């Protein structure tokens, strides 16, 4: 039977519960255990798909088409275990299911309540599909004390009593701030956070304490005394140079050992951290550096591009170089000559996005990259803008545009209403709901022999994850190819373009999918590895 580890947070948000969960999963995996990670989000949205990236960060998409929390990206990057829609649940999704049952009459006239109906639904989610696993790590979003999180805390409290002994444990991530004016670390926030957790019936087994300097032994004993844990179970989570140093750092602090001790498994084999040591070495000791410009529209919160920035780091690891990212708000390039700010970068990446704001700036960036022969990588929306740029400036279509922005003379990019998924026709309408109605999840693509794309992948059949509702109209393919822009990848039925490239350019590739979602530090995505390799070549020319 699987053992369950519940990771909670206190004091403040954004301490890194997702990263801590992922790192612990990686450590247990390195010891030979089979792991799975899940995220329980207390917000009322059914999923984060309709939430602003400025507010919530990126939406991570799974192979089976679920729009999930960005922490699932950490889980996949650190363990290599593909996530699914069964690994992320929200209050909205829980209530949606319960209310649907109530409307059908499934509760036989009974009163529907938070306890037991909501908590039972949460427990059912946690326990579902765990056969064959050694550990299931469940991260609870938000912080202890948040009113919307109470049903989740109550559910995991109940599970700790219902499952056999030594089947569950609680890790509480908290903050030990350094107060400069006092010249010391303060433990009171952690004490109060644990007090709040204990007041709802949960006693943490291990405390993971975020701090920017070592916790003195006396302070560690004080935390243990007031929080009712063993001193050795107070683990300091020090700031590190790279997130890929975290598994090694946590192991050195004894985190995984203390977790296994709670389950009576002190005799477990030691972890094989060879791959993490090599990744850490490559990040610490690069042989060069490249500057990559990201021209986007969600610059207010860098987490909006979390998988993207990590995939660039992975590309750097593959080429043993440091990737310096320069962020540009695409709207600034709508002014005359502003695009010249891209003059000294070694690669330009235009990521996905929605809406008209900043679109012309992204088109200007694609134009600059094409004319100056700077490596260009367009992802989803970035590919569409590159196609519009090419048709405007090469194809004699000055009014080429996307119908996403409203009616236009030449709707080069238009709303998809039908497409095939696993042999079934999927249909959408412009007036339908926005949530969960895009082309989502993994789809196959066929690459042309001899194309750059096929060379990069080393194959002509690939599968990548999508998240979009607009597509380039294939009727423009002949015009594009007559002007040197090759459609080198299409859907298996040949109706949807998946990859475009400019063969005569050093490296100019646009993809309709999101390759960043499948990149990992120990398995960099081939497109990112190739893009950074081209940027290295460009750096020698600048």
Short mmCIF file of C-alpha atoms in Angstrom, two decimals:
data_model
loop_
_atom_site.label_atom_id
_atom_site.label_comp_id
_atom_site.label_asym_id
_atom_site.label_seq_id
_atom_site.Cartn_x
_atom_site.Cartn_y
_atom_site.Cartn_z
CA UNK A 1 0.00 0.00 0.00
CA UNK A 2 1.20 3.50 -0.81
CA UNK A 3 2.41 5.81 1.94
CA UNK A 4 1.12 9.38 1.92
CA UNK A 5 3.17 12.51 2.61
CA UNK A 6 1.19 15.73 3.05
CA UNK A 7 3.10 18.96 2.50
CA UNK A 8 1.58 22.10 4.03
CA UNK A 9 2.80 25.67 4.26
CA UNK A 10 2.66 28.48 6.78
CA UNK A 11 3.57 32.11 7.53
CA UNK A 12 3.64 33.36 3.93
CA UNK A 13 2.93 32.01 0.46
CA UNK A 14 5.54 31.45 -2.26
CA UNK A 15 7.99 29.73 0.09
CA UNK A 16 8.43 26.92 -2.41
CA UNK A 17 6.14 24.06 -1.36
CA UNK A 18 5.97 22.86 -4.94
CA UNK A 19 9.74 22.82 -5.28
CA UNK A 20 10.14 21.15 -1.88
CA UNK A 21 7.61 18.48 -2.86
CA UNK A 22 9.34 17.91 -6.18
CA UNK A 23 12.79 17.70 -4.57
CA UNK A 24 11.56 15.22 -1.95
CA UNK A 25 9.95 13.17 -4.70
CA UNK A 26 13.26 13.16 -6.58
CA UNK A 27 15.15 12.03 -3.44
CA UNK A 28 12.75 9.18 -2.77
CA UNK A 29 12.92 8.20 -6.43
CA UNK A 30 16.73 8.25 -6.25
CA UNK A 31 16.44 5.68 -3.45
CA UNK A 32 14.52 3.37 -5.79
CA UNK A 33 10.97 4.16 -4.67
CA UNK A 34 8.02 4.71 -7.02
CA UNK A 35 6.50 8.12 -6.41
CA UNK A 36 3.61 10.28 -7.57
CA UNK A 37 2.92 13.91 -6.71
CA UNK A 38 -0.40 15.72 -6.43
CA UNK A 39 -1.54 19.28 -5.81
CA UNK A 40 -4.71 20.27 -3.93
CA UNK A 41 -5.64 23.89 -4.64
CA UNK A 42 -8.22 25.61 -2.39
CA UNK A 43 -9.39 28.29 -4.86
CA UNK A 44 -12.91 28.16 -6.32
CA UNK A 45 -11.87 28.10 -9.98
CA UNK A 46 -12.44 24.70 -11.54
CA UNK A 47 -8.90 24.94 -12.93
CA UNK A 48 -6.39 27.75 -13.56
CA UNK A 49 -7.15 27.82 -17.29
CA UNK A 50 -9.15 31.06 -17.19
CA UNK A 51 -6.96 32.79 -14.59
CA UNK A 52 -4.64 35.64 -15.54
CA UNK A 53 -0.96 34.69 -15.77
CA UNK A 54 -0.27 37.96 -13.93
CA UNK A 55 -2.14 36.56 -10.93
CA UNK A 56 -1.47 32.85 -10.95
CA UNK A 57 1.52 32.21 -13.18
CA UNK A 58 1.62 29.74 -16.03
CA UNK A 59 -0.93 27.05 -16.71
CA UNK A 60 0.77 23.68 -16.93
CA UNK A 61 -0.87 21.29 -19.40
CA UNK A 62 -0.72 17.51 -19.04
CA UNK A 63 -0.73 14.87 -21.77
CA UNK A 64 -4.40 14.12 -21.12
CA UNK A 65 -5.37 17.75 -21.60
CA UNK A 66 -5.77 19.03 -18.04
CA UNK A 67 -5.00 22.68 -17.31
CA UNK A 68 -3.22 22.53 -13.96
CA UNK A 69 -1.17 24.43 -11.43
CA UNK A 70 2.41 25.31 -12.36
CA UNK A 71 3.74 23.17 -9.49
CA UNK A 72 2.93 20.09 -11.57
CA UNK A 73 5.66 21.32 -13.90
CA UNK A 74 8.14 21.12 -11.00
CA UNK A 75 6.92 17.60 -10.24
CA UNK A 76 7.52 16.44 -13.81
CA UNK A 77 10.86 18.21 -14.19
CA UNK A 78 12.27 16.69 -11.00
CA UNK A 79 10.90 13.14 -11.23
CA UNK A 80 10.17 12.59 -14.92
CA UNK A 81 6.80 11.08 -13.93
CA UNK A 82 4.10 12.45 -16.28
CA UNK A 83 1.29 14.22 -14.46
CA UNK A 84 -2.38 13.83 -15.37
CA UNK A 85 -5.75 15.37 -14.59
CA UNK A 86 -5.85 13.00 -11.60
CA UNK A 87 -2.99 14.94 -9.98
CA UNK A 88 -4.53 18.39 -9.51
CA UNK A 89 -7.85 19.24 -7.90
CA UNK A 90 -9.42 22.52 -6.80
CA UNK A 91 -12.27 23.49 -4.51
CA UNK A 92 -14.17 24.45 -7.64
CA UNK A 93 -13.74 20.99 -9.16
CA UNK A 94 -14.72 19.29 -5.89
CA UNK A 95 -17.88 21.38 -5.53
CA UNK A 96 -18.72 21.00 -9.23
CA UNK A 97 -18.79 17.23 -8.81
CA UNK A 98 -20.75 17.30 -5.55
CA UNK A 99 -23.38 19.70 -6.88
CA UNK A 100 -23.80 17.58 -10.03
CA UNK A 101 -24.45 14.54 -7.79
CA UNK A 102 -26.93 16.52 -5.68
CA UNK A 103 -28.85 17.61 -8.77
CA UNK A 104 -29.06 13.98 -9.92
CA UNK A 105 -30.44 12.98 -6.52
CA UNK A 106 -27.46 10.84 -5.59
CA UNK A 107 -27.63 11.89 -1.95
CA UNK A 108 -31.18 10.52 -1.57
CA UNK A 109 -32.65 13.63 0.00
CA UNK A 110 -29.88 14.09 2.55
CA UNK A 111 -28.38 17.44 3.49
CA UNK A 112 -25.12 18.06 1.60
CA UNK A 113 -22.42 19.38 3.93
CA UNK A 114 -18.70 20.17 3.99
CA UNK A 115 -18.26 17.27 6.40
CA UNK A 116 -18.63 14.54 5.25
CA UNK A 117 -19.40 15.20 1.59
CA UNK A 118 -16.66 17.68 0.65
CA UNK A 119 -14.00 16.03 2.78
CA UNK A 120 -14.97 12.59 1.45
CA UNK A 121 -14.58 13.86 -2.14
CA UNK A 122 -11.13 15.23 -1.30
CA UNK A 123 -10.09 11.94 0.31
CA UNK A 124 -11.36 10.04 -2.71
CA UNK A 125 -9.20 12.20 -4.97
CA UNK A 126 -6.12 11.63 -2.80
CA UNK A 127 -6.55 7.86 -2.66
CA UNK A 128 -7.53 7.33 -6.29
CA UNK A 129 -5.18 5.44 -8.62
CA UNK A 130 -2.34 4.83 -6.14
CA UNK A 131 -1.82 1.09 -6.70
CA UNK A 132 1.77 0.11 -7.30
CA UNK A 133 3.21 3.25 -5.72
CA UNK A 134 5.49 3.49 -2.72
CA UNK A 135 4.84 7.15 -1.93
CA UNK A 136 2.18 9.69 -2.86
CA UNK A 137 3.16 13.27 -2.07
CA UNK A 138 0.22 15.67 -1.73
CA UNK A 139 0.87 19.40 -1.59
CA UNK A 140 -1.87 21.58 -0.08
CA UNK A 141 -1.98 25.00 -1.74
CA UNK A 142 -2.05 28.23 0.24
CA UNK A 143 -1.10 28.52 3.90
CA UNK A 144 -2.50 27.12 7.12
CA UNK A 145 -5.21 29.43 8.41
CA UNK A 146 -6.62 30.29 5.00
CA UNK A 147 -10.38 29.86 5.34
CA UNK A 148 -10.75 28.24 1.89
CA UNK A 149 -8.15 25.60 2.78
CA UNK A 150 -9.92 24.26 5.87
CA UNK A 151 -11.78 21.39 4.12
CA UNK A 152 -8.47 20.14 2.68
CA UNK A 153 -6.73 20.24 6.05
CA UNK A 154 -9.69 18.45 7.62
CA UNK A 155 -9.61 15.79 4.90
CA UNK A 156 -5.93 14.98 5.39
CA UNK A 157 -6.44 14.99 9.18
CA UNK A 158 -9.16 12.39 8.74
CA UNK A 159 -6.99 10.29 6.43
CA UNK A 160 -4.19 10.19 9.00
CA UNK A 161 -6.61 8.46 11.37
CA UNK A 162 -8.32 6.23 8.81
CA UNK A 163 -5.24 4.76 7.13
CA UNK A 164 -3.01 2.19 8.87
CA UNK A 165 -0.30 3.40 11.24
CA UNK A 166 2.89 4.61 9.58
CA UNK A 167 0.98 5.20 6.34
CA UNK A 168 0.85 8.99 6.57
CA UNK A 169 3.05 11.88 7.66
CA UNK A 170 2.99 15.67 7.61
CA UNK A 171 5.73 18.01 6.41
CA UNK A 172 5.20 21.67 7.26
CA UNK A 173 7.14 24.29 5.29
CA UNK A 174 7.61 27.53 7.15
CA UNK A 175 9.77 30.66 7.27
CA UNK A 176 12.55 31.62 9.68
CA UNK A 177 13.10 35.31 8.84
CA UNK A 178 16.26 37.21 9.69
CA UNK A 179 15.49 40.57 11.28
CA UNK A 180 18.43 42.81 10.43
CA UNK A 181 17.75 45.39 13.13
CA UNK A 182 17.83 42.67 15.79
CA UNK A 183 20.62 40.75 14.10
CA UNK A 184 18.97 37.39 14.60
CA UNK A 185 16.70 34.76 13.12
CA UNK A 186 13.17 34.81 14.48
CA UNK A 187 11.35 31.57 15.27
CA UNK A 188 8.01 33.02 16.41
CA UNK A 189 6.38 32.95 12.92
CA UNK A 190 7.11 29.22 12.74
CA UNK A 191 5.82 28.64 16.27
CA UNK A 192 2.56 30.42 15.48
CA UNK A 193 2.16 28.59 12.18
CA UNK A 194 2.56 25.20 13.84
CA UNK A 195 0.21 26.27 16.63
CA UNK A 196 -2.42 27.06 13.98
CA UNK A 197 -1.86 23.69 12.32
CA UNK A 198 -2.13 21.82 15.63
CA UNK A 199 -5.34 23.68 16.46
CA UNK A 200 -7.04 21.90 13.55
CA UNK A 201 -5.73 18.52 14.63
CA UNK A 202 -2.54 18.14 12.59
CA UNK A 203 0.83 17.63 14.26
CA UNK A 204 3.71 18.03 11.79
CA UNK A 205 6.31 15.25 11.78
CA UNK A 206 9.00 17.25 9.99
CA UNK A 207 9.51 21.02 9.80
CA UNK A 208 11.18 22.35 6.68
CA UNK A 209 12.37 25.86 7.56
CA UNK A 210 13.17 28.30 4.77
CA UNK A 211 16.01 30.62 5.78
CA UNK A 212 18.80 32.60 4.19
CA UNK A 213 21.41 31.54 6.76
CA UNK A 214 22.11 28.55 8.99
CA UNK A 215 19.85 28.04 12.01
CA UNK A 216 21.99 27.95 15.19
CA UNK A 217 21.67 24.74 17.28
CA UNK A 218 20.01 26.59 20.16
CA UNK A 219 17.35 28.02 17.85
CA UNK A 220 16.76 24.61 16.30
CA UNK A 221 16.21 23.08 19.74
CA UNK A 222 13.87 25.96 20.60
CA UNK A 223 11.80 25.34 17.47
CA UNK A 224 11.65 21.61 18.24
CA UNK A 225 10.56 22.27 21.83
CA UNK A 226 7.77 24.70 21.03
CA UNK A 227 6.57 22.86 17.92
CA UNK A 228 6.60 19.38 19.47
CA UNK A 229 9.01 17.73 17.02
CA UNK A 230 12.42 16.13 17.42
CA UNK A 231 15.39 18.52 16.92
CA UNK A 232 16.69 16.37 14.04
CA UNK A 233 13.29 16.78 12.32
CA UNK A 234 13.84 20.56 12.09
CA UNK A 235 15.37 20.79 8.62
CA UNK A 236 16.87 24.03 7.40
CA UNK A 237 16.04 24.81 3.78
CA UNK A 238 18.78 27.24 2.85
CA UNK A 239 18.74 29.39 -0.27
CA UNK A 240 20.78 27.78 -3.07
CA UNK A 241 22.25 28.99 -6.34
CA UNK A 242 19.96 26.93 -8.58
CA UNK A 243 16.72 25.08 -8.00
CA UNK A 244 18.52 21.97 -9.28
CA UNK A 245 20.78 22.14 -6.21
CA UNK A 246 17.75 21.63 -3.95
CA UNK A 247 17.65 17.78 -3.93
CA UNK A 248 21.33 17.62 -2.97
CA UNK A 249 20.94 20.38 -0.36
CA UNK A 250 17.90 18.70 1.21
CA UNK A 251 19.66 15.35 1.31
CA UNK A 252 22.71 16.91 2.99
CA UNK A 253 20.37 18.34 5.64
CA UNK A 254 18.84 14.90 6.23
CA UNK A 255 15.36 15.69 4.91
CA UNK A 256 14.74 12.39 3.13
CA UNK A 257 16.24 10.43 6.03
CA UNK A 258 13.86 12.06 8.51
CA UNK A 259 10.89 11.40 6.24
CA UNK A 260 11.76 7.72 5.98
CA UNK A 261 12.33 7.56 9.75
CA UNK A 262 8.70 8.57 10.31
CA UNK A 263 7.67 5.51 8.31
CA UNK A 264 10.17 3.26 10.14
CA UNK A 265 12.26 2.86 6.97
CA UNK A 266 15.69 4.03 8.18
CA UNK A 267 17.29 1.05 6.45
CA UNK A 268 16.29 2.18 2.96
CA UNK A 269 19.09 2.20 0.36
CA UNK A 270 20.97 5.52 0.00
CA UNK A 271 19.97 7.73 -2.92
CA UNK A 272 21.89 7.74 -6.18
CA UNK A 273 22.35 11.47 -6.78
CA UNK A 274 24.80 11.14 -9.66
CA UNK A 275 22.55 12.83 -12.23
CA UNK A 276 21.73 15.71 -9.85
CA UNK A 277 25.41 16.22 -9.09
CA UNK A 278 26.18 16.41 -12.81
CA UNK A 279 23.32 18.85 -13.44
CA UNK A 280 24.49 20.98 -10.52
CA UNK A 281 28.06 20.96 -11.85
CA UNK A 282 26.96 22.06 -15.32
CA UNK A 283 24.90 24.92 -13.91
CA UNK A 284 27.77 26.02 -11.63
CA UNK A 285 30.60 25.63 -14.13
CA UNK A 286 29.39 26.65 -17.61
CA UNK A 287 31.88 26.98 -20.44
CA UNK A 288 30.25 30.13 -21.82
CA UNK A 289 27.06 32.14 -21.85
CA UNK A 290 24.37 33.29 -24.25
CA UNK A 291 21.81 36.07 -24.00
CA UNK A 292 18.24 35.14 -24.92
CA UNK A 293 15.50 37.74 -25.28
CA UNK A 294 12.00 36.71 -24.25
CA UNK A 295 9.52 39.05 -25.89
CA UNK A 296 6.27 38.54 -23.99
CA UNK A 297 3.33 40.31 -22.42
CA UNK A 298 3.20 38.95 -18.87
CA UNK A 299 6.38 40.50 -17.55
CA UNK A 300 4.78 41.46 -14.23
CA UNK A 301 5.10 37.87 -12.97
CA UNK A 302 7.99 35.76 -14.22
CA UNK A 303 6.16 32.61 -13.07
CA UNK A 304 3.90 33.20 -16.09
CA UNK A 305 6.77 31.69 -18.11
CA UNK A 306 8.12 29.21 -15.53
CA UNK A 307 8.36 26.11 -17.74
CA UNK A 308 9.77 28.26 -20.53
CA UNK A 309 12.61 29.71 -18.48
CA UNK A 310 13.44 26.30 -17.04
CA UNK A 311 13.49 24.76 -20.54
CA UNK A 312 16.00 27.44 -21.57
CA UNK A 313 18.13 26.49 -18.58
CA UNK A 314 17.90 22.87 -19.71
CA UNK A 315 19.05 23.93 -23.17
CA UNK A 316 22.01 25.59 -21.47
CA UNK A 317 22.76 22.42 -19.52
CA UNK A 318 22.71 20.44 -22.80
CA UNK A 319 25.26 22.86 -24.29
CA UNK A 320 27.18 23.50 -21.06
CA UNK A 321 26.51 27.25 -21.16
CA UNK A 322 24.79 29.73 -18.90
CA UNK A 323 21.61 31.22 -20.36
CA UNK A 324 21.06 34.85 -19.45
CA UNK A 325 17.46 35.87 -20.04
CA UNK A 326 16.61 39.44 -21.00
CA UNK A 327 12.93 40.25 -20.59
CA UNK A 328 11.15 42.58 -23.00
CA UNK A 329 7.55 43.76 -22.82
CA UNK A 330 6.39 43.28 -26.42
CA UNK A 331 4.38 46.52 -26.44
CA UNK A 332 7.56 48.59 -26.39
CA UNK A 333 8.50 47.30 -29.85
CA UNK A 334 5.41 48.91 -31.33
CA UNK A 335 7.33 52.20 -31.21
CA UNK A 336 9.67 53.14 -34.05
CA UNK A 337 13.20 51.73 -33.74
CA UNK A 338 12.59 50.30 -30.23
CA UNK A 339 13.20 46.82 -31.63
CA UNK A 340 16.87 47.78 -32.00
CA UNK A 341 17.19 46.87 -28.33
CA UNK A 342 17.42 43.27 -29.57
CA UNK A 343 20.62 44.04 -31.46
CA UNK A 344 23.04 42.29 -29.11
CA UNK A 345 21.08 39.22 -28.03
CA UNK A 346 22.01 35.77 -29.32
CA UNK A 347 18.49 34.44 -29.66
CA UNK A 348 14.91 35.73 -29.63
CA UNK A 349 12.03 33.74 -28.18
CA UNK A 350 8.40 34.82 -28.56
CA UNK A 351 6.21 32.68 -26.26
CA UNK A 352 2.52 31.89 -26.15
CA UNK A 353 -0.13 34.36 -25.11
CA UNK A 354 -3.68 35.51 -25.67
CA UNK A 355 -5.21 38.72 -26.94
CA UNK A 356 -4.21 41.63 -29.13
CA UNK A 357 -2.14 43.60 -26.62
CA UNK A 358 1.52 43.46 -27.61
CA UNK A 359 0.90 41.44 -30.78
CA UNK A 360 2.43 44.04 -33.11
CA UNK A 361 5.53 44.13 -30.93
CA UNK A 362 5.91 40.38 -31.27
CA UNK A 363 5.53 40.69 -35.03
CA UNK A 364 8.28 43.34 -34.99
CA UNK A 365 10.54 40.98 -33.02
CA UNK A 366 9.98 38.18 -35.54
CA UNK A 367 10.75 40.58 -38.38
CA UNK A 368 13.96 41.72 -36.68
CA UNK A 369 15.09 38.14 -36.11
CA UNK A 370 14.35 37.16 -39.71
CA UNK A 371 16.14 40.13 -41.26
CA UNK A 372 19.12 40.15 -38.87
CA UNK A 373 19.48 36.35 -39.06
CA UNK A 374 19.26 35.98 -35.28
CA UNK A 375 18.01 32.58 -34.03
CA UNK A 376 14.25 32.82 -33.52
CA UNK A 377 11.98 30.49 -31.60
CA UNK A 378 8.23 31.16 -31.82
CA UNK A 379 6.00 29.12 -29.53
CA UNK A 380 2.23 28.92 -30.12
CA UNK A 381 1.25 32.60 -30.44
CA UNK A 382 4.91 33.28 -31.32
CA UNK A 383 4.61 31.00 -34.35
CA UNK A 384 1.38 32.68 -35.45
CA UNK A 385 2.96 36.13 -35.26
CA UNK A 386 5.94 34.90 -37.30
CA UNK A 387 3.57 33.65 -40.01
CA UNK A 388 1.69 36.96 -40.06
CA UNK A 389 5.00 38.82 -40.33
CA UNK A 390 6.15 36.67 -43.23
CA UNK A 391 2.89 37.06 -45.16
CA UNK A 392 2.84 40.82 -44.59
CA UNK A 393 6.43 41.47 -45.61
CA UNK A 394 7.18 38.62 -48.01
CA UNK A 395 3.80 37.47 -49.28
CA UNK A 396 2.33 40.83 -50.27
CA UNK A 397 -0.46 40.69 -47.69
CA UNK A 398 -0.15 43.92 -45.63
CA UNK A 399 -3.46 43.25 -43.88
CA UNK A 400 -2.62 39.71 -42.71
CA UNK A 401 -3.78 39.28 -39.14
CA UNK A 402 -5.56 37.03 -36.64
CA UNK A 403 -9.31 36.86 -36.13
CA UNK A 404 -8.53 36.53 -32.41
CA UNK A 405 -8.17 40.33 -32.45
CA UNK A 406 -11.48 40.93 -34.21
CA UNK A 407 -12.69 41.03 -37.84
CA UNK A 408 -9.89 41.52 -40.37
CA UNK A 409 -9.39 41.53 -44.16
CA UNK A 410 -6.97 38.61 -44.22
CA UNK A 411 -7.61 36.23 -41.27
CA UNK A 412 -4.40 34.24 -41.63
CA UNK A 413 -4.94 32.91 -38.11
CA UNK A 414 -8.48 31.84 -37.25
CA UNK A 415 -10.56 30.10 -34.62
CA UNK A 416 -10.54 26.32 -34.78
CA UNK A 417 -14.04 24.83 -34.64
CA UNK A 418 -13.21 21.19 -35.37
CA UNK A 419 -10.23 18.89 -34.97
CA UNK A 420 -9.52 15.22 -34.42
CA UNK A 421 -8.41 13.72 -31.10
CA UNK A 422 -7.79 10.00 -30.80
CA UNK A 423 -10.06 9.31 -33.77
CA UNK A 424 -12.95 11.43 -32.49
CA UNK A 425 -14.12 14.77 -33.87
CA UNK A 426 -13.85 17.62 -31.36
CA UNK A 427 -16.14 20.61 -31.96
CA UNK A 428 -16.14 24.10 -30.45
CA UNK A 429 -18.06 27.32 -31.08
CA UNK A 430 -17.05 30.96 -30.73
CA UNK A 431 -19.88 31.52 -28.24
CA UNK A 432 -18.99 28.56 -26.01
CA UNK A 433 -17.35 28.58 -22.58
CA UNK A 434 -13.69 29.55 -22.43
CA UNK A 435 -12.65 27.12 -19.69
CA UNK A 436 -11.24 23.80 -20.89
CA UNK A 437 -12.39 24.26 -24.51
CA UNK A 438 -9.07 24.75 -26.27
CA UNK A 439 -7.08 22.15 -28.14
CA UNK A 440 -5.47 20.76 -25.02
CA UNK A 441 -3.01 17.99 -24.29
CA UNK A 442 -0.80 15.70 -26.35
CA UNK A 443 -1.30 15.44 -30.12
CA UNK A 444 0.74 13.68 -32.78
CA UNK A 445 2.52 15.50 -35.57
CA UNK A 446 4.24 14.34 -38.74
CA UNK A 447 7.49 16.03 -39.81
CA UNK A 448 8.81 16.29 -43.36
CA UNK A 449 11.89 14.27 -44.23
CA UNK A 450 14.92 16.49 -44.60
CA UNK A 451 13.48 19.35 -42.60
CA UNK A 452 15.33 21.08 -39.78
CA UNK A 453 12.58 19.95 -37.42
CA UNK A 454 13.05 16.28 -38.34
CA UNK A 455 16.80 16.69 -37.94
CA UNK A 456 16.37 18.22 -34.47
CA UNK A 457 14.02 15.50 -33.27
CA UNK A 458 15.80 12.67 -35.06
CA UNK A 459 12.37 11.40 -36.07
CA UNK A 460 9.45 12.23 -38.36
CA UNK A 461 6.71 11.33 -35.87
CA UNK A 462 6.44 13.28 -32.63
CA UNK A 463 3.91 14.00 -29.89
CA UNK A 464 3.68 17.37 -28.14
CA UNK A 465 1.33 19.20 -25.78
CA UNK A 466 -0.98 21.95 -27.01
CA UNK A 467 -2.97 24.80 -25.48
CA UNK A 468 -4.62 27.06 -28.07
CA UNK A 469 -7.86 27.74 -29.87
CA UNK A 470 -6.53 29.58 -32.96
CA UNK A 471 -4.57 28.08 -35.84
CA UNK A 472 -2.79 29.25 -39.00
CA UNK A 473 -5.05 28.57 -41.99
CA UNK A 474 -3.43 25.94 -44.20
CA UNK A 475 -4.69 27.61 -47.37
CA UNK A 476 -1.75 30.01 -46.98
CA UNK A 477 0.81 27.21 -47.02
CA UNK A 478 1.66 27.51 -50.74
CA UNK A 479 2.17 31.27 -50.43
CA UNK A 480 4.40 30.83 -47.39
CA UNK A 481 6.49 28.15 -49.05
CA UNK A 482 6.82 30.19 -52.23
CA UNK A 483 8.52 32.83 -50.09
CA UNK A 484 10.87 30.56 -48.20
CA UNK A 485 8.80 29.67 -45.11
CA UNK A 486 8.40 25.91 -44.95
CA UNK A 487 5.54 24.19 -43.13
CA UNK A 488 7.63 21.26 -41.95
CA UNK A 489 5.25 19.67 -39.46
CA UNK A 490 1.51 18.99 -39.69
CA UNK A 491 -1.18 17.04 -37.87
CA UNK A 492 -1.54 13.42 -39.05
CA UNK A 493 -4.62 14.36 -41.13
CA UNK A 494 -2.64 17.17 -42.77
CA UNK A 495 -5.18 19.83 -41.83
CA UNK A 496 -3.31 21.72 -39.08
CA UNK A 497 0.17 23.22 -39.25
CA UNK A 498 2.41 22.27 -36.32
CA UNK A 499 5.88 23.59 -37.26
CA UNK A 500 7.19 26.26 -39.60
CA UNK A 501 10.82 27.00 -40.39
CA UNK A 502 12.96 29.10 -42.71
CA UNK A 503 15.55 26.76 -44.25
CA UNK A 504 17.78 29.61 -45.43
CA UNK A 505 17.93 31.17 -41.97
CA UNK A 506 20.53 29.99 -39.41
CA UNK A 507 17.73 28.97 -37.00
CA UNK A 508 14.14 30.17 -37.41
CA UNK A 509 11.51 27.79 -36.05
CA UNK A 510 7.92 28.28 -34.96
CA UNK A 511 5.82 25.60 -33.29
CA UNK A 512 2.09 25.56 -32.51
CA UNK A 513 2.61 23.42 -29.41
CA UNK A 514 4.41 24.00 -26.10
CA UNK A 515 7.65 22.00 -26.04
CA UNK A 516 8.72 23.63 -22.77
CA UNK A 517 6.15 21.50 -20.93
CA UNK A 518 8.10 18.30 -21.59
CA UNK A 519 11.64 19.52 -20.97
CA UNK A 520 13.61 18.23 -17.97
CA UNK A 521 17.09 19.03 -16.63
CA UNK A 522 18.23 15.44 -17.18
CA UNK A 523 16.40 15.23 -20.55
CA UNK A 524 16.42 18.68 -22.23
CA UNK A 525 13.86 19.11 -24.98
CA UNK A 526 15.60 18.79 -28.38
CA UNK A 527 14.15 22.07 -29.67
CA UNK A 528 15.54 24.02 -26.73
CA UNK A 529 18.88 22.24 -26.91
CA UNK A 530 19.09 23.07 -30.63
CA UNK A 531 17.96 26.69 -30.13
CA UNK A 532 20.62 27.31 -27.46
CA UNK A 533 23.24 25.61 -29.67
CA UNK A 534 22.32 28.06 -32.45
CA UNK A 535 22.55 30.92 -29.93
CA UNK A 536 26.07 29.76 -29.00
CA UNK A 537 27.04 29.96 -32.67
CA UNK A 538 25.44 33.41 -32.89
CA UNK A 539 27.40 34.59 -29.83
CA UNK A 540 30.61 33.99 -31.72
CA UNK A 541 29.42 36.25 -34.55
CA UNK A 542 28.25 39.23 -32.48
#
